[in-house]
Coordinates of C-alpha atoms in Angstrom, one line a residue:
X17 CA 18.6 -45.1 27.4
X18 CA 19.4 -41.4 26.8
X19 CA 19.9 -40.5 23.1
X20 CA 23.3 -39.2 22.0
X21 CA 23.5 -35.5 21.5
X22 CA 22.1 -34.5 18.1
X23 CA 20.8 -38.1 17.4
X24 CA 17.2 -39.1 17.6
X25 CA 16.3 -36.3 20.0
X26 CA 14.6 -34.2 17.4
X27 CA 15.4 -30.5 16.5
X28 CA 15.0 -29.4 20.1
X29 CA 18.2 -31.1 21.1
X30 CA 20.1 -29.0 18.6
X31 CA 18.7 -25.6 19.5
X32 CA 21.2 -23.2 20.9
X33 CA 20.3 -20.5 23.4
X34 CA 20.6 -17.0 22.0
X35 CA 23.7 -15.1 23.2
X36 CA 22.8 -12.3 25.7
X37 CA 24.6 -9.3 27.1
X38 CA 24.9 -11.3 30.4
X39 CA 26.8 -14.0 28.6
X40 CA 29.3 -11.5 27.3
X41 CA 29.6 -10.0 30.7
X42 CA 30.4 -13.4 32.3
X43 CA 33.1 -14.0 29.7
X44 CA 34.8 -10.7 30.4
X45 CA 34.0 -10.7 34.2
X46 CA 32.3 -7.3 34.0
X47 CA 28.7 -6.3 34.6
X48 CA 25.9 -6.5 32.0
X49 CA 25.5 -2.7 32.4
X50 CA 29.2 -2.2 31.3
X51 CA 28.7 -4.4 28.2
X52 CA 25.5 -2.6 27.3
X53 CA 27.1 0.9 27.6
X54 CA 30.2 -0.2 25.7
X55 CA 28.1 -1.5 22.8
X56 CA 26.2 1.8 22.8
X57 CA 29.4 3.9 22.9
X58 CA 28.5 5.3 26.3
X59 CA 30.6 8.3 27.3
X60 CA 31.4 6.9 30.8
X61 CA 33.1 3.8 29.4
X62 CA 36.8 3.8 28.5
X63 CA 37.9 3.4 24.9
X64 CA 39.9 0.2 25.8
X65 CA 36.8 -1.4 27.4
X66 CA 34.6 -0.5 24.5
X67 CA 37.1 -2.1 22.0
X68 CA 37.4 -5.2 24.2
X69 CA 33.6 -5.7 24.5
X70 CA 33.0 -5.1 20.8
X71 CA 35.8 -7.5 19.8
X72 CA 34.5 -10.3 22.1
X73 CA 30.9 -9.7 21.0
X74 CA 31.8 -10.0 17.4
X75 CA 33.9 -13.1 18.0
X76 CA 31.0 -14.8 19.9
X77 CA 28.5 -13.8 17.2
X78 CA 26.4 -11.5 19.5
X79 CA 23.4 -9.8 17.9
X80 CA 21.5 -7.1 19.9
X81 CA 17.9 -7.6 20.7
X82 CA 16.4 -5.1 18.4
X83 CA 13.0 -4.8 20.0
X84 CA 14.4 -4.6 23.6
X85 CA 16.7 -1.8 22.4
X86 CA 13.7 0.0 21.0
X87 CA 11.9 -0.2 24.4
X88 CA 14.9 1.5 26.0
X89 CA 15.4 4.2 23.3
X90 CA 11.7 4.6 22.5
X91 CA 12.6 4.4 18.9
X92 CA 12.5 1.3 16.7
X93 CA 13.4 2.8 13.3
X94 CA 10.6 0.5 11.9
X95 CA 8.0 1.7 9.5
X96 CA 4.9 -0.5 9.1
X97 CA 3.3 -0.4 5.7
X98 CA -0.3 -1.6 5.2
X99 CA -0.9 -2.8 1.6
X100 CA -4.3 -3.9 0.3
X101 CA -3.2 -6.4 -2.4
X102 CA 0.3 -7.3 -3.7
X103 CA -1.2 -8.9 -6.8
X104 CA -1.8 -5.4 -8.1
X105 CA 1.3 -3.9 -9.7
X106 CA 0.4 -0.4 -8.6
X107 CA 0.8 -1.5 -4.9
X108 CA 4.0 -3.5 -5.5
X109 CA 5.6 -0.6 -7.4
X110 CA 4.7 1.8 -4.6
X111 CA 6.2 -0.7 -2.1
X112 CA 9.5 -0.6 -4.0
X113 CA 9.6 3.2 -3.7
X114 CA 9.0 2.9 0.0
X115 CA 11.7 0.3 0.5
X116 CA 14.3 2.3 -1.4
X117 CA 13.5 5.6 0.4
X118 CA 13.5 4.0 3.9
X119 CA 16.8 2.2 3.3
X120 CA 18.5 5.5 2.4
X121 CA 17.5 7.0 5.8
X122 CA 18.3 4.0 8.0
X123 CA 14.8 2.6 8.5
X124 CA 13.4 -0.8 8.0
X125 CA 10.0 -1.4 6.4
X126 CA 7.5 -4.1 7.4
X127 CA 5.0 -4.8 4.6
X128 CA 1.7 -6.2 5.8
X129 CA -1.2 -7.2 3.5
X130 CA -4.8 -6.8 4.7
X131 CA -6.6 -8.0 1.5
X132 CA -9.3 -5.2 2.0
X133 CA -10.5 -6.9 5.2
X134 CA -11.0 -4.7 8.3
X135 CA -10.4 -7.6 10.7
X136 CA -7.1 -8.4 9.0
X137 CA -6.2 -4.8 9.0
X138 CA -6.8 -4.7 12.8
X139 CA -4.4 -7.6 13.3
X140 CA -1.7 -5.8 11.4
X141 CA -2.2 -2.5 13.2
X142 CA -2.1 -4.3 16.6
X143 CA 1.1 -6.1 15.7
X144 CA 2.8 -2.8 14.7
X145 CA 1.6 -1.2 17.9
X146 CA 3.0 -4.1 19.9
X147 CA 6.5 -3.9 18.4
X148 CA 6.5 -0.1 18.8
X149 CA 6.8 0.9 15.1
X150 CA 7.8 4.5 14.8
X151 CA 5.3 5.2 12.1
X152 CA 2.8 3.7 9.7
X153 CA 2.2 4.1 6.0
X154 CA -1.5 3.3 5.9
X155 CA -3.6 2.3 2.9
X156 CA -6.8 1.6 4.7
X157 CA -9.3 -1.2 4.0
X158 CA -12.2 1.2 4.5
X159 CA -14.9 1.3 7.2
X160 CA -14.7 2.6 10.7
X161 CA -14.0 -0.5 12.8
X162 CA -10.4 0.4 13.4
X163 CA -10.9 4.1 14.1
X164 CA -10.5 3.7 17.9
X165 CA -7.2 1.8 17.4
X166 CA -5.9 4.4 14.9
X167 CA -6.8 7.2 17.3
X168 CA -5.0 5.5 20.2
X169 CA -1.9 4.9 18.1
X170 CA -1.9 8.5 17.0
X171 CA -2.3 9.8 20.5
X172 CA 0.6 7.7 21.7
X173 CA 3.0 9.2 19.1
X174 CA 2.9 6.7 16.3
X175 CA 3.0 8.9 13.2
X176 CA 0.6 7.9 10.4
X177 CA 0.6 8.9 6.8
X178 CA -2.0 7.7 4.4
X179 CA -0.8 6.7 0.9
X180 CA -3.1 6.4 -2.2
X181 CA -6.1 6.6 0.1
X182 CA -7.0 9.3 2.6
X183 CA -9.1 8.9 5.7
X184 CA -11.8 11.6 5.8
X185 CA -12.4 11.4 9.5
X186 CA -8.8 12.0 10.6
X187 CA -6.2 14.7 10.1
X188 CA -3.6 12.3 8.9
X189 CA -1.4 13.7 6.1
X190 CA -1.8 11.9 2.7
X191 CA 0.2 11.3 -0.4
X192 CA -1.9 10.5 -3.5
X193 CA -3.0 11.6 -6.9
X194 CA -6.2 13.7 -7.3
X195 CA -8.5 10.8 -8.0
X196 CA -11.5 13.0 -8.8
X197 CA -9.5 15.0 -11.4
X198 CA -8.0 11.8 -12.9
X199 CA -11.3 10.1 -13.3
X200 CA -12.9 13.3 -14.7
X201 CA -10.1 13.5 -17.3
X202 CA -10.3 9.8 -18.2
X203 CA -14.0 9.9 -18.7
X204 CA -13.9 13.2 -20.6
X205 CA -11.3 11.8 -23.0
X206 CA -13.4 8.8 -23.7
X207 CA -16.4 11.0 -24.3
X208 CA -14.3 13.1 -26.8
X209 CA -13.6 9.8 -28.6
X210 CA -17.4 9.8 -29.4
X211 CA -18.6 7.4 -26.7
X212 CA -21.9 8.1 -25.0
X213 CA -22.8 4.9 -23.1
X214 CA -19.9 4.7 -20.6
X215 CA -20.0 2.1 -17.9
X216 CA -18.4 2.7 -14.4
X217 CA -17.0 -0.6 -13.2
X218 CA -15.9 -1.4 -9.7
X219 CA -16.7 -0.5 -6.1
X220 CA -17.5 3.2 -5.5
X221 CA -18.4 3.3 -1.8
X222 CA -16.5 2.8 1.5
X223 CA -13.0 3.8 0.4
X224 CA -12.3 7.5 -0.3
X225 CA -10.3 6.9 -3.5
X226 CA -13.2 4.9 -5.1
X227 CA -15.7 7.5 -4.1
X228 CA -13.6 10.2 -5.7
X229 CA -13.2 8.2 -8.9
X230 CA -17.0 7.7 -9.1
X231 CA -17.6 11.5 -8.5
X232 CA -15.1 12.4 -11.2
X233 CA -16.9 10.0 -13.6
X234 CA -20.3 11.5 -12.8
X235 CA -19.0 15.1 -13.1
X236 CA -17.5 14.4 -16.5
X237 CA -20.8 13.0 -17.8
X238 CA -22.7 16.1 -16.6
X239 CA -20.1 18.6 -17.9
X240 CA -20.1 16.9 -21.3
X241 CA -23.9 16.6 -21.6
X242 CA -23.9 12.8 -21.4
X243 CA -26.9 11.2 -19.6
X244 CA -26.2 9.3 -16.4
X245 CA -27.6 5.8 -16.6
X246 CA -27.8 3.8 -13.3
X247 CA -27.9 0.5 -15.3
X248 CA -24.3 1.2 -16.4
X249 CA -23.0 1.3 -12.8
X250 CA -21.6 -2.2 -12.2
X251 CA -20.4 -2.9 -8.7
X252 CA -17.6 -5.5 -8.6
X253 CA -15.2 -7.0 -6.1
X254 CA -11.6 -6.3 -6.9
X255 CA -10.9 -9.6 -8.6
X256 CA -10.9 -11.0 -12.1
X257 CA -13.6 -13.6 -11.7
X258 CA -16.3 -11.3 -10.3
X259 CA -15.9 -8.6 -13.0
X260 CA -15.7 -11.3 -15.7
X261 CA -19.0 -12.9 -14.6
X262 CA -20.8 -9.5 -14.1
X263 CA -19.8 -8.1 -17.5
X264 CA -20.7 -11.4 -19.1
X265 CA -24.2 -11.1 -17.5
X266 CA -24.5 -7.5 -18.7
X267 CA -23.7 -8.5 -22.2
X268 CA -26.2 -11.4 -22.2
X269 CA -28.9 -9.0 -21.0
X270 CA -28.0 -6.8 -24.1
X271 CA -27.4 -3.7 -22.0
X272 CA -25.8 -1.2 -24.5
X273 CA -22.4 0.3 -23.6
X274 CA -19.6 1.4 -25.7
X275 CA -16.9 2.2 -23.1
X276 CA -15.8 1.3 -19.6
X277 CA -14.2 3.4 -16.8
X278 CA -12.7 0.8 -14.4
X279 CA -11.2 1.5 -11.0
X280 CA -8.3 -1.0 -11.3
X281 CA -6.4 -3.6 -13.3
X282 CA -7.8 -6.9 -12.0
X283 CA -11.3 -5.7 -12.6
X284 CA -10.4 -4.4 -16.0
X285 CA -8.8 -7.7 -17.0
X286 CA -11.9 -9.7 -16.0
X287 CA -14.2 -7.3 -17.9
X288 CA -11.9 -7.3 -21.0
X289 CA -11.9 -11.1 -21.1
X290 CA -15.7 -11.2 -21.0
X291 CA -16.0 -8.6 -23.7
X292 CA -13.5 -10.4 -26.1
X293 CA -15.1 -13.8 -25.4
X294 CA -18.5 -12.2 -26.4
X295 CA -16.9 -11.4 -29.8
X296 CA -16.9 -7.6 -29.1
X297 CA -13.9 -5.7 -30.4
X298 CA -11.7 -3.4 -28.3
X299 CA -11.6 -0.5 -28.8
X300 CA -13.9 -0.5 -31.8
X301 CA -17.0 -1.7 -30.0
X302 CA -16.0 -1.0 -26.4
X303 CA -13.3 1.4 -25.3
X304 CA -11.5 0.7 -22.0
X305 CA -10.1 3.2 -19.6
X306 CA -8.6 2.1 -16.3
X307 CA -6.5 3.2 -13.3
X308 CA -2.9 2.2 -13.9
X309 CA -2.4 -1.5 -13.3
X310 CA -1.0 -2.2 -16.7
X311 CA 0.9 -5.4 -16.2
X312 CA -2.2 -7.5 -16.2
X313 CA -4.3 -5.4 -18.6
X314 CA -1.6 -5.7 -21.3
X315 CA -2.4 -9.4 -21.4
X316 CA -5.7 -8.6 -23.1
X317 CA -3.7 -7.6 -26.2
X318 CA -5.8 -4.6 -26.9
X319 CA -5.5 -0.8 -27.0
X320 CA -6.7 0.9 -23.8
X321 CA -6.4 4.2 -21.9
X322 CA -4.7 4.2 -18.5
X323 CA -4.3 6.7 -15.6
X324 CA -0.6 6.8 -14.9
X325 CA -0.4 7.2 -11.1
X326 CA 3.4 7.2 -10.6
X327 CA 3.3 4.6 -7.8
X328 CA 7.0 4.6 -7.0
X329 CA 6.8 8.4 -6.6
X330 CA 3.9 8.0 -4.2
X331 CA 5.9 5.4 -2.3
X332 CA 9.0 7.5 -2.0
X333 CA 7.1 10.8 -1.2
X334 CA 5.0 9.1 1.5
X335 CA 8.0 7.5 3.1
X336 CA 10.0 10.8 3.0
X337 CA 7.1 12.6 4.6
X338 CA 6.6 10.1 7.3
X339 CA 10.3 10.0 8.3
X340 CA 10.3 13.8 8.4
X341 CA 7.3 13.8 10.7
X342 CA 8.9 11.1 13.0
X343 CA 12.2 13.0 13.3
X344 CA 11.0 16.5 13.6
X345 CA 8.2 15.6 16.1
X346 CA 6.2 18.6 14.9
X347 CA 2.4 18.3 14.9
X348 CA 0.8 16.9 11.8
X349 CA -0.8 20.3 11.0
X350 CA 2.6 21.7 10.2
X351 CA 3.0 19.3 7.2
X352 CA 1.2 19.5 3.9
X353 CA -0.6 16.8 2.0
X354 CA 1.2 15.8 -1.2
X355 CA -0.6 15.5 -4.5
X356 CA 1.3 13.4 -7.1
X357 CA 0.9 14.3 -10.8
X358 CA -1.1 11.9 -12.9
X359 CA -1.8 11.7 -16.6
X360 CA -3.8 9.8 -19.2
X361 CA -1.8 7.5 -21.5
X362 CA -2.8 5.4 -24.5
X363 CA -1.5 1.9 -24.1
X364 CA -1.0 -0.2 -27.2
X365 CA -0.5 -4.0 -27.3
X366 CA 3.1 -4.9 -26.8
X367 CA 4.9 -5.0 -30.1
X368 CA 2.3 -3.0 -32.0

């Protein structure tokens, strides 16, 4: 027995076919080409026909196929944004700046997270290539696995701007702070506070921004006459658990350190937890300096120094640069890299 419509037949029986230009043409007894031109305000279609087509389309609830239209126009007005990790407030604040700037200029942003994994980054890049995104705001995972794909996209006219992290092997424009200078200033400030055994915490290879922070740290030690100690370089994954366990082990081994320069908030929070649980005082016994992910570090309830990176400004400036490049169609070389101002700020526990 055939089930009644909408009863017992599952969801498939309730699915409605999406309305097409051909459906509207059939209702109006005109050609699909006429409907298409009318919806695009074609100059060879009369005003009366345009109004009739638009009125019927609206009444029937027609929505244009956005991707199909982008194939015809060779423009999608889509910007793809690759983000390493939305748990980190720096990235989420930068994303807000991108969204606001893109909306002002009639573009849609697609935010895709790669979790610092090259294979996942490849998936996201291929997706943006397939939907013909006009441009990409790239915060790369590091490594060279995706270089051929990036080169192909660039050659085919997909504009790429690096934000927060640059790619040394490409001529892509970038929008970021001067990470070498910021790390140099942060380390120097800690040295001026009387600290001589300063740990560098976090990864410092593979990604340009981390390399620059490590170079700034080393340069500040040298310029201020502080001995570089390899045992105070602690490599950590960018998560709370790893930095917590590694700093706890360093403390158990009685390695002497009186300050930390940390590359990010999650790592800083894990390290801070270990230090406090080991009955060390912050900042009296160990001073903490980190790169600007304050939402989570504030939870430690201690005084610390932070590099203010102005993430929303980075987001807005990188989006504005990318849209200018898309719309001008000038070569990348005619645009300048943008360096966003940063500063060192003392952060006190909330309410103190």
